[in-house]
Structure formats: C-alpha cells, structure tokens
C-alpha cells in the first residue's frame, strides 16, 4: 500500500514514498528551503504569482536537485495551468519531442503523462489538489481544483497513463498531496449542490463545505484505481500555512508549492 512520509534534502522538505519502484521519483514540496521573500517565502515554484523570476528559477533548481533531477532544468515540462481537463503526453525523451511537449503544456494544460526518462514534470499549487499517478513504465502529475475535479481530470490522466505505459489501471498507485480539506473549504450553495448531484451527498460536509478528497476517491475508483492503491496527505493547506501555501488563507497573495516527478534519474539521498 502506498504511503506519504516527510523527507529532507538539504534545506528542502518533501512528502514522498521512498518505496516506489520502477525508477520514478516524485515529491510534493513544502514551502521552506528556498530563496523567495515574503509574501512568497520561501520555496515558491510558481512563475505566475508575482515573484522575482530569478528567485523562482533558483527555487526550481533546488527542488529538481531534491528529486535527483540535477541538470535537467532545460528539459522541465511545467504547464500553464488553466483549471481544465487537457492532458499533455510525453512519450519520447528526444530533445525535439520534449521541447514540443513543453510548448504544448505552456499553451494550457492541467496534467502531464510521461513515459520518457529524464524528463522532469512540475505542476504548482496553493489549495488545489496535486495528484501523482505512478505505474510500471511511467507517471502522471495532475492539477485538480474544483473545476478539474468536476471534469474528472484525474480519471482522464489515469486512463492516458495506463494506455501509454501499456499497463492496467490496477497497477496504478496514486498519491494525493497537500490541498485544502473540507473543514476549511466552504463553497456557495450552488457549487455544493452541483457536487452533491455529481458525486453524491457525502462530498458535502455540514451545510456547504466541499470535500474534494471524497470526490477524487470516487473518481479514482471509477478509473479502476482501488482504495488500497491511494495515499493521502491529511494536512489542509489552509490551516498549515507555515508548511504550505494557501491562496484562500493568504487572501490571494502567496507562492506555490509543487508536485514533481521524474523517471530514470539517479535516486536522491533523503534523510
């Protein structure tokens, strides 16, 4: 059964599973260990929130180094996230193919499926749900806010990963990273009603607090990823801002933590 534990790589703190096989290394970063200043302090990985680009580049260098992807910054695929359901595929490690995938991702996407070695993928978050899917021969990194959850982007990415890697959905392991939990996520009556109609009443806690975790669990099950193949982060970003960025708790001005993965890079040394 997959699990998430805290690790240290230099000054960077990560959530990951050191037991993952198949040559894939992944991590959800925490906000410490970088060079950005308030309100983006300190390991801000987002390049569209107002932070200094040079600081973001250094933070990304540190994060990539923490997962063993030193020297692969020029092969990084990091989408411009648009809260949709587009999935970009990286099937070849050829430089031209990687550049093409990176360009496609920057046009707008919220998931990347990768079956090529030494191609790191980064998506950024500050309350929305980060998901990493891993199976023999590949991985996917997914951004699932409420719109993406409603569009079932995680299921779409899981199906794309299984197809591209030649795997069965039952071989996929899912890791759900830090995001805003139901206790901190009150939504409008209209949105609560939409989610209850789509996923059942259990996704609404109390009158109108939205449980994205419950909706994602249902979506993963629909895609063939069983409950025992999913690891969850139990920390809510909105109430743990010393560790994670939260758009909601920090009133819209903050950095972004990340979900990163790479296949075929040297295994990192974590403490």
Tab-separated table of C-alpha atoms in Angstrom:
chain	number	residue	atom	x	y	z
A	1	UNK	CA	0.000	0.000	0.000
A	2	UNK	CA	1.439	3.449	-0.894
A	3	UNK	CA	2.234	5.990	1.773
A	4	UNK	CA	3.466	9.558	2.141
A	5	UNK	CA	6.249	10.472	4.550
A	6	UNK	CA	8.313	13.611	5.165
A	7	UNK	CA	11.897	13.677	3.948
A	8	UNK	CA	14.677	16.236	3.956
A	9	UNK	CA	17.022	17.019	1.063
A	10	UNK	CA	19.340	19.784	2.136
A	11	UNK	CA	17.018	22.596	3.225
A	12	UNK	CA	14.108	21.320	1.130
A	13	UNK	CA	11.349	19.379	2.889
A	14	UNK	CA	9.378	16.875	0.830
A	15	UNK	CA	6.467	14.470	1.042
A	16	UNK	CA	7.078	11.273	-0.886
A	17	UNK	CA	7.214	7.481	-0.836
A	18	UNK	CA	10.750	6.134	-0.929
A	19	UNK	CA	9.440	2.626	-1.684
A	20	UNK	CA	8.163	3.486	-5.182
A	21	UNK	CA	9.671	1.121	-7.733
A	22	UNK	CA	10.113	1.425	-11.475
A	23	UNK	CA	12.661	4.219	-11.483
A	24	UNK	CA	10.177	7.026	-10.734
A	25	UNK	CA	10.987	9.629	-8.081
A	26	UNK	CA	8.299	12.087	-7.055
A	27	UNK	CA	7.700	14.624	-4.321
A	28	UNK	CA	5.303	17.232	-3.032
A	29	UNK	CA	7.352	20.176	-1.814
A	30	UNK	CA	6.747	22.215	1.302
A	31	UNK	CA	7.239	25.989	1.275
A	32	UNK	CA	10.568	26.120	3.135
A	33	UNK	CA	14.117	25.844	1.804
A	34	UNK	CA	14.023	28.439	-0.968
A	35	UNK	CA	15.208	31.986	-1.628
A	36	UNK	CA	11.968	33.892	-2.226
A	37	UNK	CA	10.952	36.700	0.112
A	38	UNK	CA	7.556	37.424	1.645
A	39	UNK	CA	4.806	37.025	0.611
A	40	UNK	CA	6.313	34.224	-1.494
A	41	UNK	CA	8.704	32.887	1.136
A	42	UNK	CA	10.487	30.763	0.569
A	43	UNK	CA	10.422	27.801	-1.878
A	44	UNK	CA	7.948	29.329	-4.313
A	45	UNK	CA	7.895	27.290	-7.531
A	46	UNK	CA	5.180	29.264	-9.323
A	47	UNK	CA	6.173	31.664	-12.113
A	48	UNK	CA	2.824	33.451	-12.450
A	49	UNK	CA	2.155	34.797	-8.950
A	50	UNK	CA	4.339	37.919	-8.960
A	51	UNK	CA	7.622	36.590	-7.572
A	52	UNK	CA	11.036	37.517	-8.966
A	53	UNK	CA	11.826	35.170	-11.907
A	54	UNK	CA	15.423	34.691	-10.802
A	55	UNK	CA	14.322	33.527	-7.363
A	56	UNK	CA	11.766	31.163	-8.891
A	57	UNK	CA	14.472	29.688	-11.143
A	58	UNK	CA	16.737	29.076	-8.134
A	59	UNK	CA	13.879	27.526	-6.179
A	60	UNK	CA	13.113	25.183	-9.064
A	61	UNK	CA	16.786	24.255	-9.317
A	62	UNK	CA	16.745	23.290	-5.644
A	63	UNK	CA	13.510	21.318	-5.984
A	64	UNK	CA	14.777	19.436	-9.017
A	65	UNK	CA	18.006	18.650	-7.214
A	66	UNK	CA	15.997	17.284	-4.298
A	67	UNK	CA	14.423	14.611	-6.536
A	68	UNK	CA	17.676	13.706	-8.288
A	69	UNK	CA	16.975	15.761	-11.408
A	70	UNK	CA	20.049	17.992	-11.205
A	71	UNK	CA	20.963	19.354	-14.614
A	72	UNK	CA	17.542	18.659	-16.136
A	73	UNK	CA	16.028	22.123	-15.795
A	74	UNK	CA	16.197	22.638	-19.569
A	75	UNK	CA	14.022	19.527	-20.013
A	76	UNK	CA	11.415	20.549	-17.447
A	77	UNK	CA	7.774	20.329	-18.537
A	78	UNK	CA	5.618	22.692	-16.490
A	79	UNK	CA	2.158	23.610	-17.800
A	80	UNK	CA	0.322	26.890	-17.691
A	81	UNK	CA	-2.499	25.600	-15.544
A	82	UNK	CA	-5.974	26.625	-16.704
A	83	UNK	CA	-8.347	24.588	-14.486
A	84	UNK	CA	-9.364	22.402	-17.416
A	85	UNK	CA	-9.017	18.737	-18.313
A	86	UNK	CA	-6.326	18.759	-21.005
A	87	UNK	CA	-3.636	16.093	-20.636
A	88	UNK	CA	-0.245	16.569	-22.325
A	89	UNK	CA	1.669	13.409	-23.201
A	90	UNK	CA	5.456	12.958	-23.240
A	91	UNK	CA	6.268	9.667	-24.923
A	92	UNK	CA	9.827	10.333	-26.112
A	93	UNK	CA	12.915	11.698	-24.454
A	94	UNK	CA	14.186	13.108	-27.745
A	95	UNK	CA	15.078	16.773	-27.259
A	96	UNK	CA	12.714	17.903	-30.007
A	97	UNK	CA	9.826	15.880	-28.580
A	98	UNK	CA	10.443	17.261	-25.089
A	99	UNK	CA	10.513	20.839	-26.378
A	100	UNK	CA	7.276	20.245	-28.286
A	101	UNK	CA	5.567	18.822	-25.199
A	102	UNK	CA	6.809	21.743	-23.099
A	103	UNK	CA	5.400	24.214	-25.624
A	104	UNK	CA	2.066	22.400	-25.720
A	105	UNK	CA	1.922	22.420	-21.918
A	106	UNK	CA	2.568	26.170	-21.803
A	107	UNK	CA	-0.415	26.711	-24.107
A	108	UNK	CA	-2.592	25.436	-21.262
A	109	UNK	CA	-2.966	22.063	-19.569
A	110	UNK	CA	-3.584	20.566	-16.127
A	111	UNK	CA	-1.991	17.129	-16.385
A	112	UNK	CA	1.145	15.637	-17.899
A	113	UNK	CA	1.609	11.939	-18.640
A	114	UNK	CA	5.254	10.938	-19.093
A	115	UNK	CA	6.773	7.619	-20.175
A	116	UNK	CA	10.169	9.082	-21.132
A	117	UNK	CA	13.256	9.017	-18.950
A	118	UNK	CA	14.977	12.124	-17.622
A	119	UNK	CA	12.051	14.457	-18.324
A	120	UNK	CA	11.023	16.149	-15.065
A	121	UNK	CA	7.456	17.416	-14.698
A	122	UNK	CA	6.301	20.172	-12.334
A	123	UNK	CA	2.813	21.453	-11.515
A	124	UNK	CA	2.156	24.145	-8.895
A	125	UNK	CA	-0.458	24.503	-6.160
A	126	UNK	CA	-1.825	26.666	-3.354
A	127	UNK	CA	-5.031	24.847	-2.243
A	128	UNK	CA	-5.993	22.836	-5.345
A	129	UNK	CA	-5.296	19.108	-5.272
A	130	UNK	CA	-1.953	17.733	-6.530
A	131	UNK	CA	-2.030	14.105	-7.652
A	132	UNK	CA	0.858	11.927	-8.823
A	133	UNK	CA	-0.007	8.657	-10.568
A	134	UNK	CA	2.689	6.003	-10.994
A	135	UNK	CA	2.691	2.656	-12.787
A	136	UNK	CA	5.366	0.465	-14.359
A	137	UNK	CA	6.842	2.482	-17.194
A	138	UNK	CA	5.504	5.942	-16.446
A	139	UNK	CA	3.845	8.562	-14.306
A	140	UNK	CA	1.406	11.445	-14.440
A	141	UNK	CA	1.232	14.700	-12.498
A	142	UNK	CA	-2.233	16.241	-12.193
A	143	UNK	CA	-3.733	19.545	-11.013
A	144	UNK	CA	-7.307	19.063	-9.794
A	145	UNK	CA	-9.113	22.110	-8.443
A	146	UNK	CA	-12.873	22.041	-8.151
A	147	UNK	CA	-13.299	22.516	-11.903
A	148	UNK	CA	-10.805	19.786	-12.732
A	149	UNK	CA	-12.368	17.501	-10.160
A	150	UNK	CA	-15.789	18.065	-11.674
A	151	UNK	CA	-14.292	17.296	-15.107
A	152	UNK	CA	-12.676	14.124	-13.700
A	153	UNK	CA	-9.210	15.066	-14.925
A	154	UNK	CA	-7.593	12.505	-12.602
A	155	UNK	CA	-9.523	9.668	-14.252
A	156	UNK	CA	-8.636	11.022	-17.690
A	157	UNK	CA	-4.946	11.137	-16.754
A	158	UNK	CA	-5.080	7.625	-15.248
A	159	UNK	CA	-6.560	6.201	-18.444
A	160	UNK	CA	-3.984	8.038	-20.563
A	161	UNK	CA	-1.129	6.778	-18.367
A	162	UNK	CA	-2.308	3.165	-18.499
A	163	UNK	CA	-2.678	3.334	-22.276
A	164	UNK	CA	0.671	4.982	-22.903
A	165	UNK	CA	2.617	2.780	-20.475
A	166	UNK	CA	0.872	-0.416	-21.567
A	167	UNK	CA	-0.311	-1.013	-18.012
A	168	UNK	CA	-3.560	-1.963	-16.353
A	169	UNK	CA	-5.406	0.557	-14.214
A	170	UNK	CA	-4.994	-1.861	-11.305
A	171	UNK	CA	-1.212	-1.311	-11.480
A	172	UNK	CA	-1.504	2.443	-10.871
A	173	UNK	CA	-0.600	3.902	-7.488
A	174	UNK	CA	-1.998	7.323	-6.660
A	175	UNK	CA	-0.507	9.887	-4.295
A	176	UNK	CA	-2.726	12.821	-3.302
A	177	UNK	CA	-0.735	15.735	-1.942
A	178	UNK	CA	-1.478	18.689	0.330
A	179	UNK	CA	-4.647	20.621	-0.509
A	180	UNK	CA	-7.497	22.455	1.185
A	181	UNK	CA	-9.591	19.983	3.189
A	182	UNK	CA	-13.323	20.134	3.759
A	183	UNK	CA	-13.103	21.795	7.172
A	184	UNK	CA	-11.506	24.843	5.513
A	185	UNK	CA	-13.399	24.841	2.227
A	186	UNK	CA	-16.820	26.447	2.410
A	187	UNK	CA	-18.337	26.973	-1.050
A	188	UNK	CA	-21.514	28.506	-2.430
A	189	UNK	CA	-24.824	26.691	-2.102
A	190	UNK	CA	-24.921	26.353	-5.878
A	191	UNK	CA	-21.493	24.703	-6.106
A	192	UNK	CA	-22.237	22.413	-3.162
A	193	UNK	CA	-25.437	21.301	-4.871
A	194	UNK	CA	-23.599	20.633	-8.137
A	195	UNK	CA	-21.019	18.445	-6.420
A	196	UNK	CA	-23.642	16.562	-4.411
A	197	UNK	CA	-25.569	15.849	-7.620
A	198	UNK	CA	-22.416	14.712	-9.425
A	199	UNK	CA	-20.640	12.687	-6.711
A	200	UNK	CA	-23.269	12.042	-4.042
A	201	UNK	CA	-24.123	13.809	-0.773
A	202	UNK	CA	-21.043	12.523	1.079
A	203	UNK	CA	-18.821	15.071	-0.695
A	204	UNK	CA	-20.540	17.882	1.234
A	205	UNK	CA	-19.724	18.257	4.932
A	206	UNK	CA	-22.184	20.215	7.032
A	207	UNK	CA	-24.177	22.721	5.031
A	208	UNK	CA	-21.732	23.580	2.233
A	209	UNK	CA	-18.145	22.538	2.925
A	210	UNK	CA	-16.735	20.724	-0.092
A	211	UNK	CA	-14.687	17.545	0.389
A	212	UNK	CA	-12.530	17.354	-2.741
A	213	UNK	CA	-10.806	14.272	-1.317
A	214	UNK	CA	-14.070	12.322	-1.332
A	215	UNK	CA	-14.831	13.394	-4.886
A	216	UNK	CA	-11.341	12.364	-6.009
A	217	UNK	CA	-11.621	8.998	-4.272
A	218	UNK	CA	-14.809	8.326	-6.225
A	219	UNK	CA	-13.160	9.431	-9.462
A	220	UNK	CA	-10.105	7.238	-8.931
A	221	UNK	CA	-12.337	4.258	-8.159
A	222	UNK	CA	-14.260	4.862	-11.391
A	223	UNK	CA	-10.920	4.776	-13.242
A	224	UNK	CA	-10.017	1.419	-11.688
A	225	UNK	CA	-7.602	2.695	-9.034
A	226	UNK	CA	-8.680	0.974	-5.837
A	227	UNK	CA	-8.858	2.492	-2.369
A	228	UNK	CA	-5.848	0.486	-1.216
A	229	UNK	CA	-3.714	1.972	-4.006
A	230	UNK	CA	-4.139	5.582	-2.884
A	231	UNK	CA	-2.053	7.539	-0.350
A	232	UNK	CA	-3.431	10.765	1.109
A	233	UNK	CA	-1.890	13.825	2.723
A	234	UNK	CA	-4.045	14.623	5.756
A	235	UNK	CA	-2.856	18.219	6.180
A	236	UNK	CA	-5.083	21.064	4.991
A	237	UNK	CA	-3.118	23.796	3.233
A	238	UNK	CA	-5.457	26.496	4.573
A	239	UNK	CA	-4.632	25.657	8.194
A	240	UNK	CA	-0.941	24.751	7.825
A	241	UNK	CA	0.469	27.851	6.129
A	242	UNK	CA	3.859	27.551	7.874
A	243	UNK	CA	4.341	24.421	5.717
A	244	UNK	CA	2.245	25.064	2.605
A	245	UNK	CA	0.994	27.986	0.543
A	246	UNK	CA	-2.738	28.706	0.655
A	247	UNK	CA	-4.460	31.098	-1.733
A	248	UNK	CA	-7.529	31.071	0.489
A	249	UNK	CA	-5.820	31.600	3.849
A	250	UNK	CA	-3.306	34.127	2.482
A	251	UNK	CA	-6.011	36.152	0.717
A	252	UNK	CA	-4.806	35.586	-2.821
A	253	UNK	CA	-1.174	36.691	-2.473
A	254	UNK	CA	1.228	33.790	-1.956
A	255	UNK	CA	3.659	31.459	-3.640
A	256	UNK	CA	3.071	27.945	-4.914
A	257	UNK	CA	4.374	24.599	-3.702
A	258	UNK	CA	4.844	21.860	-6.260
A	259	UNK	CA	4.292	18.279	-7.316
A	260	UNK	CA	7.318	16.980	-9.196
A	261	UNK	CA	8.228	13.668	-10.759
A	262	UNK	CA	10.943	12.224	-12.964
A	263	UNK	CA	11.780	8.744	-14.244
A	264	UNK	CA	15.262	7.356	-14.775
A	265	UNK	CA	17.184	9.991	-12.785
A	266	UNK	CA	19.631	8.974	-10.044
A	267	UNK	CA	17.920	8.105	-6.772
A	268	UNK	CA	18.221	11.017	-4.334
A	269	UNK	CA	19.608	10.727	-0.821
A	270	UNK	CA	16.871	11.725	1.608
A	271	UNK	CA	17.062	11.980	5.358
